[in-house]
Coordinates of N, CA and C and ligand atoms in Angstrom, one line a residue:
M1 N 162.6 -0.2 -113.9 CA 163.1 0.3 -115.6 C 162.2 1.2 -116.4
E2 N 162.5 2.6 -116.2 CA 161.7 3.6 -116.4 C 161.4 3.1 -118.1
N3 N 159.7 3.5 -118.6 CA 159.7 3.1 -119.7 C 159.6 4.3 -120.6
P4 N 160.7 4.1 -121.9 CA 160.5 5.1 -122.7 C 159.8 5.3 -123.7
V5 N 158.6 4.6 -123.7 CA 157.9 4.3 -124.8 C 156.8 5.0 -124.3
S6 N 156.5 6.2 -125.4 CA 155.1 6.7 -125.3 C 154.0 6.6 -126.3
P7 N 152.9 6.9 -125.8 CA 151.4 6.1 -126.5 C 151.6 6.7 -127.9
G8 N 150.7 6.1 -128.6 CA 150.3 5.9 -130.0 C 151.3 6.0 -131.1
T9 N 153.0 5.6 -130.5 CA 153.8 5.5 -131.2 C 154.6 4.4 -131.9
L10 N 155.0 4.6 -133.3 CA 155.8 3.5 -133.8 C 157.0 3.1 -133.8
Y11 N 157.9 2.2 -133.3 CA 159.3 2.1 -132.9 C 159.7 1.0 -133.7
L12 N 160.6 1.4 -135.2 CA 161.3 0.3 -135.6 C 162.8 0.6 -134.9
V13 N 162.6 -1.0 -134.6 CA 163.6 -1.6 -133.6 C 164.9 -2.3 -134.4
A14 N 165.8 -2.2 -134.3 CA 166.7 -2.9 -134.8 C 167.5 -4.3 -133.7
T15 N 167.4 -5.2 -134.6 CA 167.5 -6.6 -133.3 C 168.7 -7.0 -134.1
P16 N 169.3 -8.2 -133.3 CA 171.0 -8.7 -133.6 C 170.7 -9.2 -135.2
I17 N 171.8 -9.5 -135.9 CA 171.8 -10.3 -136.9 C 172.8 -11.6 -136.8
G18 N 172.5 -12.2 -135.8 CA 173.1 -13.2 -135.6 C 173.5 -13.6 -133.7
N19 N 174.2 -13.0 -133.4 CA 174.7 -13.0 -132.3 C 173.4 -12.1 -131.6
L20 N 172.9 -12.6 -130.7 CA 171.8 -12.5 -129.8 C 172.2 -11.2 -128.8
D21 N 173.7 -11.4 -128.6 CA 174.0 -10.1 -127.6 C 174.1 -8.7 -128.3
D22 N 174.0 -8.5 -129.4 CA 174.1 -7.3 -130.4 C 172.4 -6.9 -130.4
I23 N 172.5 -6.4 -129.3 CA 170.9 -5.3 -129.3 C 171.3 -4.1 -128.0
T24 N 171.1 -3.1 -128.3 CA 171.1 -2.2 -127.2 C 169.8 -2.1 -126.0
H25 N 170.7 -1.9 -125.3 CA 169.7 -1.5 -124.0 C 168.2 -0.8 -124.3
R26 N 168.2 0.1 -125.5 CA 167.3 0.9 -125.6 C 166.3 0.1 -126.0
A27 N 166.8 -0.8 -127.2 CA 166.3 -1.6 -127.7 C 165.1 -3.0 -126.9
I28 N 165.7 -2.7 -125.7 CA 165.4 -4.3 -124.9 C 164.4 -3.1 -124.0
K29 N 164.5 -2.1 -123.4 CA 163.8 -0.9 -122.7 C 162.3 -0.9 -123.5
V30 N 162.2 -0.6 -124.9 CA 161.4 -0.5 -125.7 C 160.4 -1.5 -126.5
L31 N 161.3 -2.7 -126.7 CA 160.3 -3.9 -126.4 C 159.6 -4.0 -125.4
S32 N 160.5 -4.1 -123.9 CA 159.5 -4.6 -122.7 C 158.6 -3.3 -122.3
G33 N 158.6 -2.3 -123.1 CA 157.6 -1.3 -122.8 C 156.4 -1.2 -123.6
V34 N 156.4 -1.5 -124.9 CA 155.4 -1.3 -126.0 C 154.0 -2.2 -125.6
D35 N 153.0 -1.7 -126.3 CA 151.8 -2.6 -126.2 C 152.3 -4.2 -127.3
L36 N 152.5 -3.9 -128.7 CA 152.4 -4.9 -129.1 C 154.0 -5.0 -130.2
V37 N 154.4 -6.0 -130.7 CA 155.6 -6.4 -131.3 C 154.8 -6.8 -132.5
A38 N 155.4 -5.9 -133.7 CA 154.7 -6.4 -135.2 C 156.2 -6.9 -135.5
A39 N 156.2 -8.0 -136.0 CA 157.4 -9.2 -136.1 C 157.4 -9.9 -137.5
E40 N 158.3 -9.6 -138.1 CA 158.5 -10.5 -140.0 C 158.0 -11.9 -139.3
D41 N 158.4 -12.5 -138.8 CA 158.6 -13.8 -138.4 C 158.8 -13.9 -137.0
T42 N 157.1 -14.3 -136.5 CA 156.6 -14.2 -134.9 C 157.8 -15.2 -134.2
R43 N 158.0 -16.4 -134.7 CA 158.7 -17.3 -134.2 C 159.7 -17.1 -133.9
K44 N 160.7 -16.4 -134.7 CA 162.2 -15.8 -134.8 C 162.1 -14.5 -133.4
T45 N 161.6 -14.1 -133.8 CA 161.4 -12.8 -133.0 C 161.0 -13.2 -131.1
K46 N 160.3 -14.8 -131.2 CA 159.8 -15.1 -129.9 C 161.5 -15.5 -129.3
I47 N 161.7 -16.4 -130.0 CA 163.5 -16.6 -129.5 C 164.3 -15.3 -128.6
L48 N 164.1 -14.3 -129.3 CA 165.3 -13.3 -129.2 C 164.2 -12.8 -127.9
L49 N 163.0 -12.1 -128.0 CA 162.2 -11.7 -126.6 C 162.5 -12.8 -125.5
D50 N 162.0 -14.1 -125.6 CA 162.6 -15.2 -124.8 C 163.6 -14.7 -124.0
H51 N 165.0 -14.9 -124.5 CA 166.3 -14.8 -124.2 C 166.4 -13.5 -123.7
Y52 N 165.6 -12.3 -124.0 CA 165.7 -11.3 -122.9 C 164.6 -11.4 -121.3
A53 N 163.7 -12.3 -121.7 CA 162.5 -12.7 -120.8 C 161.6 -11.4 -121.0
I54 N 161.5 -11.2 -122.1 CA 160.1 -10.1 -122.4 C 158.9 -10.6 -123.0
S55 N 158.1 -10.7 -122.5 CA 156.4 -11.6 -123.2 C 155.7 -10.2 -123.8
K56 N 155.3 -10.4 -124.9 CA 154.5 -9.2 -125.9 C 153.6 -10.1 -126.5
P57 N 152.4 -9.1 -126.5 CA 151.8 -9.9 -127.9 C 152.6 -9.5 -129.1
M58 N 152.1 -10.4 -129.7 CA 153.3 -10.4 -131.6 C 152.1 -10.5 -132.7
L59 N 152.4 -9.3 -133.6 CA 151.5 -9.6 -134.7 C 152.6 -9.8 -135.9
S60 N 152.2 -11.0 -137.0 CA 153.0 -10.9 -138.2 C 152.8 -9.6 -138.8
Y61 N 154.5 -9.0 -139.8 CA 154.2 -8.0 -140.6 C 155.1 -8.3 -141.5
F62 N 155.0 -9.2 -142.5 CA 155.8 -9.5 -143.5 C 155.4 -9.3 -145.1
S63 N 156.0 -9.1 -145.9 CA 155.8 -8.8 -147.6 C 154.8 -8.8 -148.1
Y64 N 153.9 -10.4 -147.3 CA 152.8 -10.6 -148.4 C 151.7 -10.4 -147.8
N65 N 152.0 -9.6 -145.8 CA 150.4 -8.9 -145.7 C 150.5 -7.9 -145.2
E66 N 151.3 -7.2 -145.8 CA 152.3 -5.9 -145.2 C 150.7 -4.8 -145.6
R67 N 150.1 -4.6 -146.6 CA 149.4 -3.8 -146.8 C 147.8 -3.9 -145.8
Q68 N 147.8 -4.9 -145.9 CA 146.6 -5.4 -144.7 C 146.6 -5.3 -143.1
R69 N 148.0 -5.2 -142.8 CA 148.6 -5.5 -141.6 C 148.9 -4.1 -141.2
T70 N 149.2 -3.2 -142.5 CA 149.6 -1.8 -141.8 C 148.2 -1.1 -141.2
R71 N 147.1 -1.5 -142.5 CA 145.9 -0.7 -142.3 C 145.7 -0.9 -140.3
Q72 N 145.8 -2.1 -140.0 CA 145.1 -2.8 -138.6 C 146.4 -2.1 -137.7
L73 N 147.1 -2.0 -137.9 CA 148.3 -1.6 -137.2 C 148.4 0.2 -137.0
I74 N 147.7 0.6 -137.8 CA 147.6 1.9 -137.8 C 146.6 2.3 -137.0
E75 N 145.3 1.6 -137.1 CA 144.3 1.9 -136.3 C 144.6 2.0 -134.9
K76 N 145.5 0.7 -134.5 CA 145.7 0.4 -133.0 C 146.8 1.3 -132.5
L77 N 147.6 2.2 -133.3 CA 148.5 3.4 -133.3 C 147.8 4.9 -133.0
L78 N 146.3 4.8 -133.7 CA 145.3 6.1 -133.5 C 145.2 5.6 -132.3
Q79 N 144.4 4.3 -132.1 CA 143.8 4.2 -130.6 C 144.6 4.6 -129.8
G80 N 145.8 4.6 -130.0 CA 146.9 4.8 -128.4 C 147.7 3.9 -128.2
S81 N 148.1 3.0 -129.2 CA 148.8 1.5 -128.4 C 150.2 2.1 -129.1
S82 N 151.2 1.7 -128.4 CA 152.6 1.8 -128.7 C 153.2 0.2 -129.4
I83 N 153.8 0.6 -130.8 CA 154.2 -1.0 -131.4 C 155.4 -0.7 -131.8
A84 N 156.4 -1.8 -131.8 CA 157.3 -1.7 -131.9 C 157.4 -2.8 -133.5
L85 N 158.3 -2.2 -134.0 CA 158.2 -2.8 -135.7 C 159.6 -3.9 -135.8
V86 N 159.5 -5.2 -135.6 CA 161.1 -5.6 -135.8 C 161.0 -6.5 -137.2
S87 N 162.3 -6.9 -137.3 CA 162.5 -7.8 -139.1 C 163.1 -9.0 -138.3
D88 N 163.4 -10.0 -139.0 CA 163.9 -11.3 -138.5 C 165.3 -10.9 -138.0
A89 N 166.1 -10.4 -138.9 CA 167.1 -9.6 -138.3 C 167.3 -8.2 -138.7
G90 N 168.2 -7.7 -138.1 CA 168.7 -6.0 -138.4 C 167.9 -5.2 -138.2
T91 N 168.0 -4.1 -139.4 CA 167.3 -3.1 -139.2 C 166.0 -3.2 -140.3
P92 N 164.6 -3.0 -139.6 CA 163.8 -2.9 -140.5 C 163.9 -1.8 -141.5
G93 N 163.2 -2.4 -142.6 CA 163.5 -1.2 -143.6 C 164.4 -1.3 -144.6
I94 N 165.5 -2.0 -143.8 CA 166.9 -2.6 -144.9 C 166.6 -3.5 -145.2
S95 N 166.2 -4.0 -147.0 CA 165.9 -5.2 -147.5 C 164.8 -6.0 -146.9
D96 N 163.7 -5.3 -145.6 CA 162.7 -6.0 -145.0 C 161.9 -4.9 -145.0
P97 N 160.4 -5.5 -144.8 CA 159.5 -4.4 -144.3 C 159.3 -3.8 -143.9
A98 N 158.8 -2.4 -144.1 CA 158.8 -1.4 -143.0 C 158.3 -0.2 -143.7
F99 N 158.8 -0.1 -144.6 CA 158.5 1.2 -146.1 C 157.0 1.9 -145.6
H100 N 156.1 0.7 -146.2 CA 154.1 0.7 -146.0 C 154.1 1.5 -144.9
I101 N 154.4 0.9 -144.0 CA 153.8 1.0 -142.7 C 154.4 2.7 -142.0
V102 N 155.7 2.7 -142.6 CA 156.5 4.0 -142.1 C 155.4 5.0 -142.8
Q103 N 155.0 4.9 -144.2 CA 154.6 5.9 -145.1 C 153.0 5.8 -144.5
S104 N 152.2 5.0 -144.5 CA 150.8 5.1 -143.9 C 150.8 6.0 -142.5
A105 N 152.0 5.5 -142.0 CA 152.4 6.5 -140.2 C 152.6 8.0 -140.6
L106 N 153.2 8.1 -141.4 CA 153.3 9.5 -141.7 C 152.3 10.0 -142.0
D107 N 151.4 9.4 -143.6 CA 150.2 10.4 -143.2 C 149.0 10.3 -142.3
S108 N 149.2 9.6 -141.3 CA 148.3 9.4 -140.4 C 148.7 10.4 -139.2
G109 N 150.1 11.3 -139.4 CA 150.4 11.8 -138.4 C 150.7 11.2 -137.1
I110 N 151.5 10.1 -137.4 CA 151.5 8.9 -135.9 C 153.0 9.4 -136.0
P111 N 153.8 9.7 -134.6 CA 155.4 9.6 -134.4 C 156.1 8.7 -134.6
I112 N 157.0 8.5 -135.2 CA 158.0 7.2 -135.8 C 159.5 7.4 -134.8
V113 N 159.6 6.3 -134.2 CA 161.0 6.7 -133.6 C 162.4 5.7 -133.9
P114 N 163.2 5.8 -134.5 CA 164.0 5.0 -134.8 C 164.4 3.9 -133.5
I115 N 165.5 3.0 -133.0 CA 165.6 3.0 -132.5 C 166.8 1.8 -132.8
P116 N 168.1 2.4 -133.4 CA 169.1 2.1 -134.6 C 169.8 0.9 -133.5
G117 N 170.3 0.3 -134.6 CA 171.3 -0.9 -134.4 C 171.9 -1.7 -135.7
P118 N 172.2 -3.5 -135.1 CA 172.8 -3.8 -136.4 C 172.5 -3.7 -137.7
S119 N 172.8 -3.2 -138.8 CA 172.8 -3.9 -140.3 C 173.7 -4.8 -140.8
A120 N 173.3 -5.3 -141.6 CA 174.3 -6.6 -141.8 C 175.5 -5.7 -142.9
F121 N 174.8 -4.9 -144.0 CA 176.1 -4.2 -144.6 C 176.8 -3.1 -144.2
V122 N 176.3 -2.5 -142.7 CA 177.2 -1.8 -142.4 C 178.6 -2.6 -141.6
S123 N 177.9 -3.8 -141.1 CA 179.2 -4.2 -140.6 C 180.2 -5.2 -141.8
A124 N 179.5 -5.1 -142.6 CA 180.5 -5.8 -143.9 C 181.5 -4.7 -144.6
L125 N 180.6 -3.6 -144.4 CA 181.3 -2.6 -145.0 C 182.9 -1.9 -144.4
I126 N 182.3 -2.1 -142.9 CA 183.5 -1.7 -142.1 C 184.4 -2.4 -142.1
V127 N 184.4 -4.3 -142.0 CA 185.4 -5.0 -142.3 C 186.2 -5.0 -143.5
S128 N 185.3 -4.3 -144.6 CA 185.7 -4.7 -145.9 C 187.2 -4.6 -146.4
G129 N 187.6 -3.2 -146.0 CA 189.0 -2.9 -145.8 C 188.7 -1.9 -147.1
L130 N 187.2 -1.6 -148.1 CA 187.6 -1.2 -149.4 C 187.0 0.7 -148.7
P131 N 187.3 1.3 -149.7 CA 186.3 3.0 -148.9 C 185.2 2.9 -148.3
T132 N 185.4 3.5 -147.3 CA 183.7 3.6 -146.5 C 183.2 4.8 -146.7
D133 N 184.0 6.0 -147.4 CA 183.4 7.2 -147.0 C 182.6 7.6 -148.8
R134 N 182.5 6.9 -149.4 CA 181.4 6.9 -150.1 C 180.8 5.3 -151.0
F135 N 179.5 5.4 -150.8 CA 179.0 3.9 -151.2 C 177.7 3.8 -151.3
V136 N 177.6 2.4 -152.1 CA 176.3 2.6 -152.6 C 175.6 1.2 -152.1
F137 N 174.3 1.2 -150.9 CA 174.0 -0.1 -150.9 C 172.9 -0.5 -151.8
E138 N 173.0 -1.7 -152.5 CA 171.7 -2.2 -153.4 C 170.7 -3.4 -153.1
G139 N 171.0 -3.7 -151.8 CA 170.4 -4.5 -151.4 C 170.5 -6.2 -152.2
F140 N 169.4 -6.7 -152.5 CA 169.5 -7.8 -153.7 C 169.6 -7.5 -155.0
L141 N 170.1 -8.3 -155.9 CA 170.1 -7.9 -157.0 C 168.9 -8.1 -157.8
P142 N 168.1 -8.0 -158.8 CA 167.0 -8.6 -159.1 C 167.1 -10.2 -159.5
V143 N 166.5 -10.9 -159.2 CA 166.7 -12.3 -159.5 C 166.7 -12.9 -161.3
K144 N 165.8 -12.0 -161.6 CA 165.3 -12.1 -163.1 C 165.8 -11.3 -163.9
K145 N 164.4 -10.6 -164.0 CA 164.5 -9.3 -165.2 C 165.3 -8.4 -164.3
G146 N 165.7 -7.5 -165.3 CA 166.6 -6.0 -164.9 C 168.0 -6.5 -164.5
R147 N 168.3 -7.7 -164.2 CA 170.0 -7.9 -163.5 C 170.6 -7.9 -164.5
K148 N 170.8 -8.1 -165.6 CA 172.0 -7.8 -166.4 C 172.1 -6.2 -166.3
T149 N 171.1 -5.3 -166.8 CA 170.9 -4.4 -166.7 C 171.0 -3.4 -165.4
K150 N 171.0 -4.1 -164.0 CA 171.5 -3.7 -162.9 C 172.9 -3.5 -162.9
L151 N 173.3 -4.7 -163.1 CA 175.2 -5.4 -163.2 C 176.0 -4.3 -164.1
E152 N 175.1 -3.9 -165.5 CA 175.7 -2.8 -165.9 C 175.7 -1.6 -165.7
I153 N 174.5 -1.3 -164.9 CA 174.9 0.1 -164.3 C 176.1 0.2 -163.6
L154 N 175.7 -0.8 -162.2 CA 176.8 -0.8 -161.4 C 178.3 -0.6 -161.8
R155 N 178.5 -1.3 -163.3 CA 179.5 -2.0 -163.6 C 180.8 -0.5 -163.4
T156 N 180.0 0.9 -163.9 CA 180.9 2.0 -163.3 C 180.6 3.0 -162.5
E157 N 180.3 2.3 -161.6 CA 179.6 2.8 -160.1 C 181.3 3.3 -159.6
P158 N 181.8 4.5 -159.4 CA 182.8 5.0 -159.0 C 183.1 4.5 -157.3
R159 N 181.8 4.5 -156.6 CA 181.5 4.1 -155.1 C 181.9 2.7 -155.0
T160 N 182.5 2.3 -153.5 CA 182.0 1.2 -153.4 C 180.7 0.5 -153.4
I161 N 180.4 -0.7 -153.5 CA 178.6 -1.5 -153.9 C 178.7 -2.5 -152.8
I162 N 177.4 -2.2 -152.6 CA 177.2 -3.2 -151.5 C 175.9 -4.4 -152.0
L163 N 176.0 -5.4 -151.4 CA 174.6 -6.2 -152.1 C 174.8 -7.4 -151.0
Y164 N 173.1 -7.5 -151.2 CA 173.3 -9.0 -150.1 C 173.1 -9.9 -151.2
E165 N 173.1 -11.3 -150.6 CA 173.0 -12.7 -151.6 C 172.5 -14.1 -150.8
S166 N 171.6 -14.6 -151.6 CA 171.7 -15.7 -150.9 C 172.4 -16.9 -151.1
P167 N 172.7 -17.7 -150.3 CA 173.4 -19.0 -150.1 C 173.3 -19.6 -151.5
H168 N 172.1 -19.7 -152.2 CA 172.3 -20.7 -153.3 C 172.6 -20.1 -154.5
R169 N 172.7 -18.8 -154.8 CA 172.8 -18.1 -155.7 C 174.3 -17.5 -155.6
I170 N 174.9 -17.2 -154.4 CA 176.1 -16.6 -154.3 C 177.0 -16.7 -155.4
L171 N 177.6 -18.0 -155.6 CA 178.7 -18.5 -156.9 C 178.4 -17.8 -158.0
K172 N 176.8 -18.1 -158.3 CA 176.5 -17.5 -159.6 C 176.7 -15.9 -159.7
T173 N 176.1 -15.5 -158.7 CA 176.3 -13.7 -158.9 C 177.8 -13.6 -158.5
L174 N 178.5 -14.3 -158.2 CA 179.7 -13.5 -158.1 C 180.5 -13.8 -159.8
G175 N 180.1 -14.5 -160.4 CA 180.8 -15.3 -161.4 C 180.2 -14.3 -162.3
E176 N 179.0 -14.1 -161.9 CA 178.2 -12.6 -162.8 C 178.8 -11.4 -163.1
I177 N 179.6 -11.3 -161.7 CA 180.2 -10.0 -161.7 C 181.5 -9.9 -161.9
Q178 N 182.0 -11.2 -161.9 CA 183.4 -11.4 -162.3 C 183.2 -11.0 -164.0
A179 N 182.4 -12.0 -164.8 CA 182.1 -11.4 -166.2 C 181.8 -10.1 -166.2
S180 N 181.1 -9.2 -165.8 CA 181.0 -7.5 -166.2 C 181.8 -6.8 -165.3
F181 N 182.5 -7.2 -164.3 CA 183.5 -6.0 -163.7 C 185.0 -6.5 -164.4
G182 N 184.7 -7.2 -164.6 CA 186.2 -7.7 -164.7 C 187.1 -8.3 -163.1
D183 N 188.5 -8.2 -163.3 CA 189.0 -8.8 -161.6 C 188.8 -7.9 -160.6
R184 N 187.8 -7.5 -160.2 CA 188.0 -6.4 -159.3 C 188.4 -7.1 -157.9
Q185 N 188.3 -6.0 -156.5 CA 188.5 -6.4 -155.4 C 187.4 -6.6 -155.1
I186 N 187.3 -7.8 -154.1 CA 186.0 -7.6 -153.8 C 185.7 -8.8 -152.2
V187 N 185.0 -8.3 -151.5 CA 184.9 -9.2 -150.0 C 183.7 -9.7 -149.8
V188 N 184.0 -11.0 -149.5 CA 182.7 -11.7 -149.2 C 182.4 -12.0 -147.7
A189 N 181.6 -11.2 -147.1 CA 181.4 -11.8 -145.5 C 180.2 -12.6 -145.2
R190 N 180.5 -13.7 -145.1 CA 179.4 -14.5 -144.6 C 179.3 -14.9 -143.3
E191 N 177.9 -14.9 -142.5 CA 177.5 -15.3 -141.4 C 178.2 -14.0 -140.1
L192 N 177.8 -13.1 -140.7 CA 178.7 -12.1 -139.8 C 177.9 -12.2 -138.2
T193 N 178.6 -12.0 -137.0 CA 178.4 -12.1 -135.9 C 178.1 -13.4 -135.0
K194 N 178.3 -14.5 -136.3 CA 177.6 -15.8 -136.3 C 179.1 -16.8 -135.9
K195 N 178.7 -17.7 -135.5 CA 179.6 -19.2 -134.9 C 180.6 -18.9 -136.6
F196 N 180.4 -18.7 -137.3 CA 180.8 -19.5 -138.6 C 181.3 -18.5 -139.4
E197 N 181.2 -16.6 -138.6 CA 181.7 -15.6 -139.4 C 182.9 -16.1 -140.2
E198 N 182.7 -15.8 -141.6 CA 184.4 -15.9 -142.6 C 183.8 -14.6 -143.5
I199 N 185.3 -13.7 -143.4 CA 185.6 -12.7 -144.5 C 186.7 -12.8 -145.3
V200 N 186.2 -13.0 -146.8 CA 187.0 -13.6 -147.6 C 187.4 -12.2 -148.7
R201 N 188.3 -11.7 -148.9 CA 189.0 -10.3 -149.2 C 189.9 -10.8 -150.7
G202 N 189.8 -10.2 -151.7 CA 190.9 -10.0 -152.9 C 190.3 -10.1 -153.6
R203 N 190.9 -10.0 -155.1 CA 190.6 -10.1 -156.3 C 189.4 -11.3 -156.6
L204 N 188.7 -11.1 -157.5 CA 187.4 -12.1 -158.0 C 187.9 -13.4 -158.1
S205 N 189.3 -13.4 -158.9 CA 190.2 -14.5 -159.4 C 190.6 -15.3 -158.3
M206 N 190.6 -14.9 -157.0 CA 191.2 -15.6 -156.0 C 190.3 -16.1 -155.3
V207 N 189.3 -14.9 -155.0 CA 188.0 -15.0 -154.3 C 187.3 -16.7 -154.8
L208 N 187.0 -16.0 -156.1 CA 185.7 -17.5 -156.8 C 186.2 -18.8 -156.1
P209 N 187.7 -18.9 -156.4 CA 188.4 -20.3 -156.3 C 187.7 -20.9 -154.8
Q210 N 188.2 -19.8 -154.1 CA 188.3 -20.2 -152.6 C 186.8 -21.0 -151.9
L211 N 185.8 -19.9 -152.6 CA 184.3 -20.5 -152.6 C 184.0 -21.9 -153.2
T212 N 184.6 -21.4 -154.2 CA 183.7 -23.0 -155.2 C 184.0 -24.1 -154.7
G213 N 182.9 -25.2 -154.7 CA 183.0 -26.5 -154.4 C 182.7 -26.6 -152.9
K214 N 182.4 -25.5 -152.0 CA 182.9 -25.6 -150.6 C 181.1 -25.5 -150.3
P215 N 180.7 -25.8 -149.1 CA 178.8 -25.7 -148.9 C 179.0 -24.6 -148.8
T216 N 178.0 -23.6 -149.6 CA 177.6 -22.4 -149.5 C 176.4 -21.7 -148.3
R217 N 176.4 -22.4 -147.5 CA 175.4 -22.3 -146.3 C 175.6 -20.7 -145.8
G218 N 174.4 -20.4 -145.3 CA 174.4 -18.8 -143.7 C 174.3 -17.7 -145.0
E219 N 174.4 -16.5 -144.6 CA 174.0 -15.6 -145.2 C 175.3 -14.5 -145.9
Y220 N 175.3 -13.9 -146.6 CA 176.2 -13.6 -147.1 C 176.2 -12.0 -147.7
V221 N 177.0 -10.9 -147.3 CA 176.8 -9.7 -148.0 C 178.3 -9.8 -149.2
I222 N 177.9 -9.2 -150.4 CA 179.2 -8.8 -150.9 C 179.5 -7.3 -151.0
V223 N 181.2 -6.9 -151.1 CA 181.3 -5.9 -151.0 C 182.5 -5.7 -152.4
I224 N 182.1 -4.7 -153.0 CA 182.9 -4.5 -154.3 C 183.3 -3.6 -154.5
E225 N 184.7 -3.2 -154.8 CA 185.7 -1.8 -155.1 C 184.9 -1.3 -156.1
G226 N 184.5 0.2 -155.9 CA 183.8 0.8 -157.3 C 185.0 0.7 -158.5
Y227 N 184.1 1.2 -159.1 CA 184.6 1.6 -160.8 C 186.0 2.6 -160.8
S228 N 187.0 2.1 -161.3 CA 188.0 3.5 -161.6 C 188.7 3.0 -163.1
P229 N 188.8 4.1 -163.6 CA 189.3 4.0 -165.1 C 190.6 3.3 -165.6
S230 N 191.8 4.1 -164.2 CA 192.9 3.4 -164.2 C 192.7 1.9 -163.9
Ligands
LIG301 N1 167.6 -5.9 -142.2 C1 168.9 -6.8 -142.6 C2 169.9 -5.8 -141.9 O1 169.3 -4.7 -141.6 O2 171.1 -6.1 -143.0 C3 168.5 -7.9 -143.5 C4 167.5 -8.3 -143.8 S1 167.6 -9.0 -145.6 C5 166.2 -9.9 -145.7 C6 168.3 -10.6 -145.3 C7 170.3 -10.4 -145.9 O3 170.6 -10.2 -145.0 C8 170.7 -11.8 -146.0 O4 170.4 -12.5 -146.7 C9 171.9 -11.8 -146.2 O5 172.7 -11.5 -147.2 C10 172.0 -10.0 -145.4 N2 172.4 -10.8 -143.9 C11 171.7 -10.7 -142.8 N3 172.5 -11.1 -141.8 C12 173.6 -11.4 -142.1 C13 174.6 -11.8 -141.5 N4 174.7 -12.7 -140.1 N5 175.5 -12.5 -142.2 C14 175.7 -11.6 -143.4 N6 174.8 -11.4 -144.0 C15 173.6 -11.0 -143.7

């Protein structure tokens, strides 16, 4: 297999959001070719690498050690190592660490190459049935401070709105969206690409009762119809 990797280069490699088959040939070539894989959770990434029979030295790179690790990784890149940065799932930098190392790499004149692939919000948006021509991705809502204000700002957002949410907050968040936005069209996409993939579409008054009382395990994307004065 030809090695598509250049020395001293940082690769931002998208990985599956559940189904291990959702990885590009190029991502596999890059992961096989780099000197080092920087991973948000090295145990999770090892499962992926093992699945593709790739054996690589790994270093953790997550939100709590981002700054210190960035310095270490930049040093290695400047010495000529090639590094692939991967997150637990999906695209690094999308509600996942990467921003810090990207900024430092740019400051140091290090080439950065994107290896595109899945991101949960794109998959949820395209199956939502809501307008995809213009949308805003907001990631996770603030947990406490600023949550109400954020919801109030989004209430009059005319574009389709996409949020990430954790299983233990999903019902609370949907309730709050209903309280501030009214009975909008909403799509709740759960466990995309996985065995228990489920996509619930409808007005909030229909969707909320469907989800209430059921176990809320798994990962969720919420897609909300944009505001229209009519
Ligand atoms: N970097 C990832 C991406 O590109 O989508 C997102 C990482 S973020 C820390 C994790 C959140 O993404 C989850 O809490 C959930 O909201 C969403 N997510 C990730 N995988 C998902 C899946 N298979 N189905 C639904 N939502 C998912």
